[in-house]
Amino acid sequence: MQLVGIPLRIVLVLAVVSSVTAVALYSVVLDEWEDFKVEHGKVYTSDTEEAFRRKVWMDNKYFIAHHNQKYYNEESSFKLRMNHFGDMLHHEFVSTMNGYGGLRTSDDLRDSSLFIEPDDSVIMPDSVDWREKGAVTPVKNQGACGSCWAFSSTGALEGQHFRKTGELTSLSEQNLVDCSQHYGNHGCHGGWMDSAFKYVRDNHGIDTEESYPYEHVDRQCRFNNSTIGADDVGYMDIRRGSEDAVKKAIATVGPVSIAIDAAVRTFMHYHTGVYNDTDCNPHKLDHGVLAVGYGVTEDGVDYWLVKNSWGPHWGDNGYIKIARNQGNICGVASAASFPLV
């Protein structure tokens, strides 16, 4: 007996081989899933939840592989990687991790001063990396708490304090999460960097990380003025939408707090390269980060060097390079500011 000209025995052999191959591939995927759980300390409350999270992880795994094929074909300038967000749906990730309150109105900005940009005759360096100068603390992790605004704020203040004193002091995000509600911030439910700078100014200081460690949740305020790590006397906003102004501020002042759109799915899994996703909206800001420098790749692509607060397992050891001079990608220049010390 034959099937479409092929002997039945050959058809049966091919079917068995195909079945064995499929089982082997699924076994490999299951092994990868187990490795993922161990690497990131994942524990689930039931077999049903684990089955759901495994399905989400597999979908994210496919999404990453599909994008990376574009990267290898030189159709994308950045590469993705599985990370500790791999078992989260995209909307879960956005609602949990992105806590910037959005663009402020003109009334919200009435208490600020505008950064006075150096004249265009002043030549800015081609590249700046404040990590090399000792002004940036190690990458931190906000956990499952929308406190990105607090990490951006402490990062900018740590940089300014270093420039003034020569000492790099890690400052307390938990202090801001717990104590700055009267300035419009909402702890793990979002806030603004400028509001954090106002709190520090009026409070005459912020505690050190060591004295007031981060806890990933909202707590009662426990500020202690005997363990202050830094202070500010106000803050400056940088001209909205001007990448040139942000560049000048980073070059002459130090690390700058910025707000970006981090709700794009590729951002969730970014690994290396210059991030340039055109779906990233410069007017839809939802995440506070820290611009610590800028530069140009070997291929001549301009980028911003940005420190995130999702731990060193995300991105390029906790950092991302975002395309510069490409129409304000992700809104890097839409809401930038820094504290005055």
Short mmCIF file of C-alpha atoms in Angstrom, two decimals:
data_model
loop_
_atom_site.label_atom_id
_atom_site.label_comp_id
_atom_site.label_asym_id
_atom_site.label_seq_id
_atom_site.Cartn_x
_atom_site.Cartn_y
_atom_site.Cartn_z
CA MET A 1 0.00 0.00 0.00
CA GLN A 2 1.22 3.51 -0.86
CA LEU A 3 0.13 7.06 0.09
CA VAL A 4 0.47 9.62 -2.72
CA GLY A 5 3.26 7.58 -4.19
CA ILE A 6 5.06 7.13 -0.85
CA PRO A 7 5.20 3.67 0.74
CA LEU A 8 3.13 3.50 3.93
CA ARG A 9 6.08 2.20 5.97
CA ILE A 10 8.06 5.36 5.11
CA VAL A 11 5.08 7.54 6.06
CA LEU A 12 4.86 5.77 9.41
CA VAL A 13 8.59 6.15 10.04
CA LEU A 14 8.45 9.87 9.26
CA ALA A 15 5.47 10.30 11.57
CA VAL A 16 7.33 8.55 14.41
CA VAL A 17 10.47 10.62 13.82
CA SER A 18 8.41 13.83 13.77
CA SER A 19 6.64 12.85 16.98
CA VAL A 20 9.91 11.98 18.74
CA THR A 21 11.45 15.27 17.59
CA ALA A 22 8.47 17.26 18.89
CA VAL A 23 8.66 15.50 22.27
CA ALA A 24 12.41 16.15 22.45
CA LEU A 25 11.97 19.84 21.63
CA TYR A 26 9.20 20.21 24.22
CA SER A 27 11.46 18.53 26.78
CA VAL A 28 14.17 21.11 26.02
CA VAL A 29 11.65 23.92 26.48
CA LEU A 30 10.55 22.46 29.82
CA ASP A 31 14.18 22.27 30.93
CA GLU A 32 14.61 25.94 29.98
CA TRP A 33 11.49 26.78 31.97
CA GLU A 34 12.90 25.04 35.04
CA ASP A 35 16.18 26.93 34.58
CA PHE A 36 14.23 30.20 34.30
CA LYS A 37 12.42 29.53 37.59
CA VAL A 38 15.62 28.68 39.41
CA GLU A 39 17.60 31.63 38.01
CA HIS A 40 14.96 34.18 38.96
CA GLY A 41 13.58 32.54 42.12
CA LYS A 42 10.10 32.01 40.70
CA VAL A 43 7.60 30.20 42.94
CA TYR A 44 3.92 29.77 42.08
CA THR A 45 0.95 29.11 44.34
CA SER A 46 -0.58 26.29 42.27
CA ASP A 47 -0.05 24.05 39.26
CA THR A 48 -2.71 26.09 37.44
CA GLU A 49 -0.84 29.35 38.00
CA GLU A 50 2.44 27.78 36.95
CA ALA A 51 0.88 26.43 33.75
CA PHE A 52 -0.43 29.91 32.96
CA ARG A 53 2.90 31.58 33.68
CA ARG A 54 4.73 28.99 31.58
CA LYS A 55 2.42 29.79 28.67
CA VAL A 56 3.13 33.51 29.10
CA TRP A 57 6.86 32.78 29.27
CA MET A 58 6.70 30.73 26.07
CA ASP A 59 4.86 33.55 24.30
CA ASN A 60 7.50 36.06 25.43
CA LYS A 61 10.21 33.62 24.38
CA TYR A 62 8.73 33.50 20.86
CA PHE A 63 8.40 37.31 20.76
CA ILE A 64 12.07 37.70 21.71
CA ALA A 65 13.25 35.14 19.16
CA HIS A 66 11.14 36.76 16.42
CA HIS A 67 12.59 40.21 17.15
CA ASN A 68 16.15 38.94 17.42
CA GLN A 69 15.87 37.42 13.95
CA LYS A 70 15.34 40.99 12.73
CA TYR A 71 18.42 42.03 14.72
CA TYR A 72 20.56 39.31 13.11
CA ASN A 73 19.22 40.34 9.70
CA GLU A 74 20.30 43.93 10.51
CA GLU A 75 16.68 45.09 10.43
CA SER A 76 16.84 46.27 14.05
CA SER A 77 19.53 48.12 15.99
CA PHE A 78 18.92 46.39 19.32
CA LYS A 79 18.66 42.88 20.70
CA LEU A 80 16.24 41.38 23.23
CA ARG A 81 16.80 38.75 25.93
CA MET A 82 14.71 36.74 28.37
CA ASN A 83 14.84 38.26 31.85
CA HIS A 84 12.99 38.16 35.17
CA PHE A 85 9.89 39.71 33.56
CA GLY A 86 9.52 36.72 31.25
CA ASP A 87 6.46 35.24 33.00
CA MET A 88 4.53 38.54 33.03
CA LEU A 89 1.90 39.68 30.58
CA HIS A 90 2.85 43.00 29.01
CA HIS A 91 0.01 44.95 30.65
CA GLU A 92 0.93 43.45 34.05
CA PHE A 93 4.49 44.59 33.57
CA VAL A 94 3.47 48.14 32.62
CA SER A 95 1.05 48.56 35.52
CA THR A 96 3.60 47.19 38.02
CA MET A 97 6.92 48.68 36.93
CA ASN A 98 6.15 52.04 35.33
CA GLY A 99 5.31 54.69 37.92
CA TYR A 100 6.01 58.11 36.44
CA GLY A 101 2.95 60.32 36.87
CA GLY A 102 2.96 61.83 33.36
CA LEU A 103 3.73 65.23 31.88
CA ARG A 104 3.20 68.10 34.29
CA THR A 105 1.05 71.12 33.46
CA SER A 106 2.39 74.67 33.42
CA ASP A 107 0.86 75.20 36.88
CA ASP A 108 2.82 72.22 38.21
CA LEU A 109 6.02 73.80 36.90
CA ARG A 110 5.54 77.25 38.41
CA ASP A 111 7.92 76.40 41.28
CA SER A 112 10.76 75.44 38.95
CA SER A 113 13.59 77.30 37.25
CA LEU A 114 14.71 76.73 33.67
CA PHE A 115 18.20 75.43 33.00
CA ILE A 116 20.29 78.15 31.38
CA GLU A 117 21.95 76.47 28.43
CA PRO A 118 25.57 77.24 27.58
CA ASP A 119 25.99 79.31 24.43
CA ASP A 120 26.32 77.35 21.20
CA SER A 121 29.88 78.61 20.93
CA VAL A 122 30.77 76.39 23.90
CA ILE A 123 31.87 73.06 22.43
CA MET A 124 30.38 70.04 24.22
CA PRO A 125 32.36 66.78 24.42
CA ASP A 126 31.45 64.09 21.89
CA SER A 127 30.75 61.62 24.69
CA VAL A 128 30.15 61.69 28.43
CA ASP A 129 29.84 58.84 30.93
CA TRP A 130 29.43 59.95 34.54
CA ARG A 131 30.03 56.39 35.74
CA GLU A 132 33.67 56.82 34.74
CA LYS A 133 33.88 59.94 36.89
CA GLY A 134 32.52 58.16 39.98
CA ALA A 135 29.18 60.00 40.13
CA VAL A 136 26.84 57.02 39.71
CA THR A 137 25.91 54.36 42.28
CA PRO A 138 25.44 50.70 41.27
CA VAL A 139 22.19 49.72 39.53
CA LYS A 140 19.33 49.29 41.99
CA ASN A 141 16.07 47.31 41.80
CA GLN A 142 12.68 48.85 42.51
CA GLY A 143 10.99 45.43 42.63
CA ALA A 144 7.24 45.12 42.09
CA CYS A 145 6.65 48.74 43.08
CA GLY A 146 6.02 51.74 40.82
CA SER A 147 8.71 53.80 42.52
CA CYS A 148 10.86 54.48 39.46
CA TRP A 149 10.46 58.23 40.09
CA ALA A 150 12.18 57.83 43.47
CA PHE A 151 15.16 55.99 41.96
CA SER A 152 15.53 58.59 39.22
CA SER A 153 15.45 61.33 41.88
CA THR A 154 18.04 59.76 44.15
CA GLY A 155 20.28 59.06 41.17
CA ALA A 156 20.30 62.70 40.10
CA LEU A 157 20.86 63.89 43.67
CA GLU A 158 23.63 61.35 44.24
CA GLY A 159 25.38 62.76 41.19
CA GLN A 160 25.04 66.38 42.28
CA HIS A 161 26.12 65.57 45.83
CA PHE A 162 29.20 63.81 44.43
CA ARG A 163 30.09 66.78 42.26
CA LYS A 164 29.84 69.11 45.26
CA THR A 165 31.57 66.97 47.91
CA GLY A 166 33.57 64.35 46.03
CA GLU A 167 31.73 61.63 47.97
CA LEU A 168 29.34 59.15 46.35
CA THR A 169 26.56 58.41 48.84
CA SER A 170 23.69 56.04 48.06
CA LEU A 171 20.45 57.77 49.03
CA SER A 172 17.16 56.35 50.31
CA GLU A 173 14.37 55.76 47.81
CA GLN A 174 12.23 54.42 50.65
CA ASN A 175 12.48 57.81 52.35
CA LEU A 176 10.86 59.36 49.27
CA VAL A 177 8.29 56.57 48.88
CA ASP A 178 7.15 56.91 52.50
CA CYS A 179 7.40 60.62 53.11
CA SER A 180 6.67 62.72 50.02
CA GLN A 181 2.91 62.18 49.61
CA HIS A 182 2.13 65.81 50.48
CA TYR A 183 4.06 66.79 47.36
CA GLY A 184 1.78 64.78 45.08
CA ASN A 185 3.71 61.51 45.04
CA HIS A 186 1.98 58.19 45.65
CA GLY A 187 4.73 55.83 46.75
CA CYS A 188 4.54 52.54 44.86
CA HIS A 189 1.68 53.94 42.81
CA GLY A 190 3.71 56.60 41.06
CA GLY A 191 5.14 60.07 41.39
CA TRP A 192 7.36 62.78 39.92
CA MET A 193 11.06 63.53 40.27
CA ASP A 194 10.48 67.30 40.62
CA SER A 195 8.11 66.63 43.50
CA ALA A 196 10.78 64.51 45.16
CA PHE A 197 13.30 67.35 44.78
CA LYS A 198 10.80 69.74 46.40
CA TYR A 199 10.33 67.36 49.33
CA VAL A 200 14.08 67.06 49.90
CA ARG A 201 14.45 70.84 49.75
CA ASP A 202 11.66 71.53 52.25
CA ASN A 203 12.67 68.58 54.43
CA HIS A 204 16.27 69.84 54.53
CA GLY A 205 17.62 66.49 53.44
CA ILE A 206 17.12 62.85 52.57
CA ASP A 207 18.41 59.85 54.51
CA THR A 208 21.11 57.49 53.29
CA GLU A 209 20.22 54.12 51.77
CA GLU A 210 22.06 52.41 54.61
CA SER A 211 20.03 54.14 57.32
CA TYR A 212 16.67 53.86 55.54
CA PRO A 213 16.84 50.79 53.24
CA TYR A 214 14.46 50.04 50.42
CA GLU A 215 11.52 47.69 51.14
CA HIS A 216 9.55 47.52 47.85
CA VAL A 217 6.29 48.62 49.58
CA ASP A 218 4.71 51.75 51.06
CA ARG A 219 5.45 52.29 54.77
CA GLN A 220 5.01 54.96 57.40
CA CYS A 221 7.49 57.82 57.17
CA ARG A 222 10.57 57.21 59.35
CA PHE A 223 12.86 60.03 58.25
CA ASN A 224 15.72 60.65 60.68
CA ASN A 225 17.56 63.98 60.41
CA SER A 226 20.61 62.46 62.08
CA THR A 227 21.25 60.18 59.09
CA ILE A 228 20.89 62.64 56.22
CA GLY A 229 22.99 61.76 53.19
CA ALA A 230 22.35 64.78 50.96
CA ASP A 231 20.22 67.89 50.54
CA ASP A 232 19.08 70.18 47.74
CA VAL A 233 17.94 73.79 47.50
CA GLY A 234 15.61 73.33 44.57
CA TYR A 235 15.74 72.01 41.04
CA MET A 236 15.89 73.03 37.40
CA ASP A 237 13.82 71.82 34.48
CA ILE A 238 15.42 71.46 31.06
CA ARG A 239 13.78 72.93 27.98
CA ARG A 240 11.08 70.52 26.91
CA GLY A 241 11.68 68.53 23.78
CA SER A 242 15.25 69.75 23.25
CA GLU A 243 17.76 66.93 23.01
CA ASP A 244 20.49 69.53 22.60
CA ALA A 245 19.55 71.10 25.94
CA VAL A 246 19.63 67.70 27.66
CA LYS A 247 23.04 67.01 26.14
CA LYS A 248 24.37 70.33 27.46
CA ALA A 249 22.95 69.67 30.92
CA ILE A 250 24.53 66.21 31.14
CA ALA A 251 27.87 67.52 29.87
CA THR A 252 28.05 70.51 32.23
CA VAL A 253 25.93 69.52 35.25
CA GLY A 254 25.92 65.76 35.66
CA PRO A 255 23.39 62.90 35.58
CA VAL A 256 19.88 64.10 34.77
CA SER A 257 16.47 62.74 35.75
CA ILE A 258 14.36 61.99 32.70
CA ALA A 259 10.93 60.48 32.02
CA ILE A 260 10.35 58.12 29.10
CA ASP A 261 7.79 55.85 27.51
CA ALA A 262 8.73 52.37 28.71
CA ALA A 263 5.40 50.74 27.87
CA VAL A 264 6.58 49.31 24.54
CA ARG A 265 6.90 45.53 24.67
CA THR A 266 10.44 45.53 23.29
CA PHE A 267 11.56 47.76 26.18
CA MET A 268 10.49 45.06 28.63
CA HIS A 269 13.04 42.62 27.18
CA TYR A 270 15.80 44.97 25.96
CA HIS A 271 19.34 43.57 26.20
CA THR A 272 21.92 45.37 24.04
CA GLY A 273 22.28 47.76 21.13
CA VAL A 274 20.80 51.20 20.51
CA TYR A 275 17.09 51.17 21.30
CA ASN A 276 15.10 52.77 18.51
CA ASP A 277 11.53 51.46 18.53
CA THR A 278 9.33 53.91 16.64
CA ASP A 279 6.34 52.82 18.76
CA CYS A 280 8.01 54.56 21.71
CA ASN A 281 5.94 57.73 22.24
CA PRO A 282 7.76 60.93 23.33
CA HIS A 283 4.50 62.33 24.72
CA LYS A 284 3.33 59.26 26.64
CA LEU A 285 5.70 59.24 29.58
CA ASP A 286 5.30 56.55 32.23
CA HIS A 287 8.75 55.72 33.65
CA GLY A 288 11.43 57.68 35.50
CA VAL A 289 15.09 56.87 34.78
CA LEU A 290 18.51 58.54 34.92
CA ALA A 291 20.51 59.79 31.93
CA VAL A 292 24.15 59.36 32.96
CA GLY A 293 25.79 60.13 29.63
CA TYR A 294 25.69 60.08 25.87
CA GLY A 295 27.92 58.98 23.00
CA VAL A 296 28.29 57.62 19.50
CA THR A 297 28.61 53.95 18.51
CA GLU A 298 31.33 52.58 16.27
CA ASP A 299 28.77 52.68 13.47
CA GLY A 300 28.21 56.41 14.03
CA VAL A 301 24.83 56.11 15.80
CA ASP A 302 24.15 58.72 18.50
CA TYR A 303 22.76 57.41 21.80
CA TRP A 304 21.81 58.34 25.35
CA LEU A 305 23.27 56.21 28.16
CA VAL A 306 20.44 55.57 30.62
CA LYS A 307 20.46 53.90 34.03
CA ASN A 308 17.29 51.98 34.88
CA SER A 309 16.05 50.65 38.24
CA TRP A 310 15.02 47.12 37.28
CA GLY A 311 18.17 45.45 38.56
CA PRO A 312 21.32 44.33 36.68
CA HIS A 313 19.51 41.35 35.09
CA TRP A 314 17.56 43.72 32.84
CA GLY A 315 19.12 45.34 29.79
CA ASP A 316 22.86 45.76 29.49
CA ASN A 317 23.74 45.20 33.16
CA GLY A 318 20.85 47.49 34.13
CA TYR A 319 21.48 50.13 31.44
CA ILE A 320 20.01 50.96 28.06
CA LYS A 321 21.29 52.97 25.11
CA ILE A 322 18.44 54.99 23.58
CA ALA A 323 18.76 56.53 20.12
CA ARG A 324 19.73 60.23 20.23
CA ASN A 325 18.90 62.91 17.67
CA GLN A 326 16.20 60.73 16.14
CA GLY A 327 13.15 62.83 17.00
CA ASN A 328 13.26 62.52 20.81
CA ILE A 329 12.83 58.74 20.90
CA CYS A 330 10.83 57.59 23.96
CA GLY A 331 10.64 61.20 25.22
CA VAL A 332 14.14 61.44 26.69
CA ALA A 333 13.96 65.25 26.37
CA SER A 334 10.27 65.68 27.23
CA ALA A 335 10.55 66.04 31.02
CA ALA A 336 14.19 66.31 32.13
CA SER A 337 15.38 67.95 35.33
CA PHE A 338 18.06 67.93 38.03
CA PRO A 339 18.36 69.10 41.66
CA LEU A 340 20.42 72.07 42.83
CA VAL A 341 22.78 71.45 45.74
#
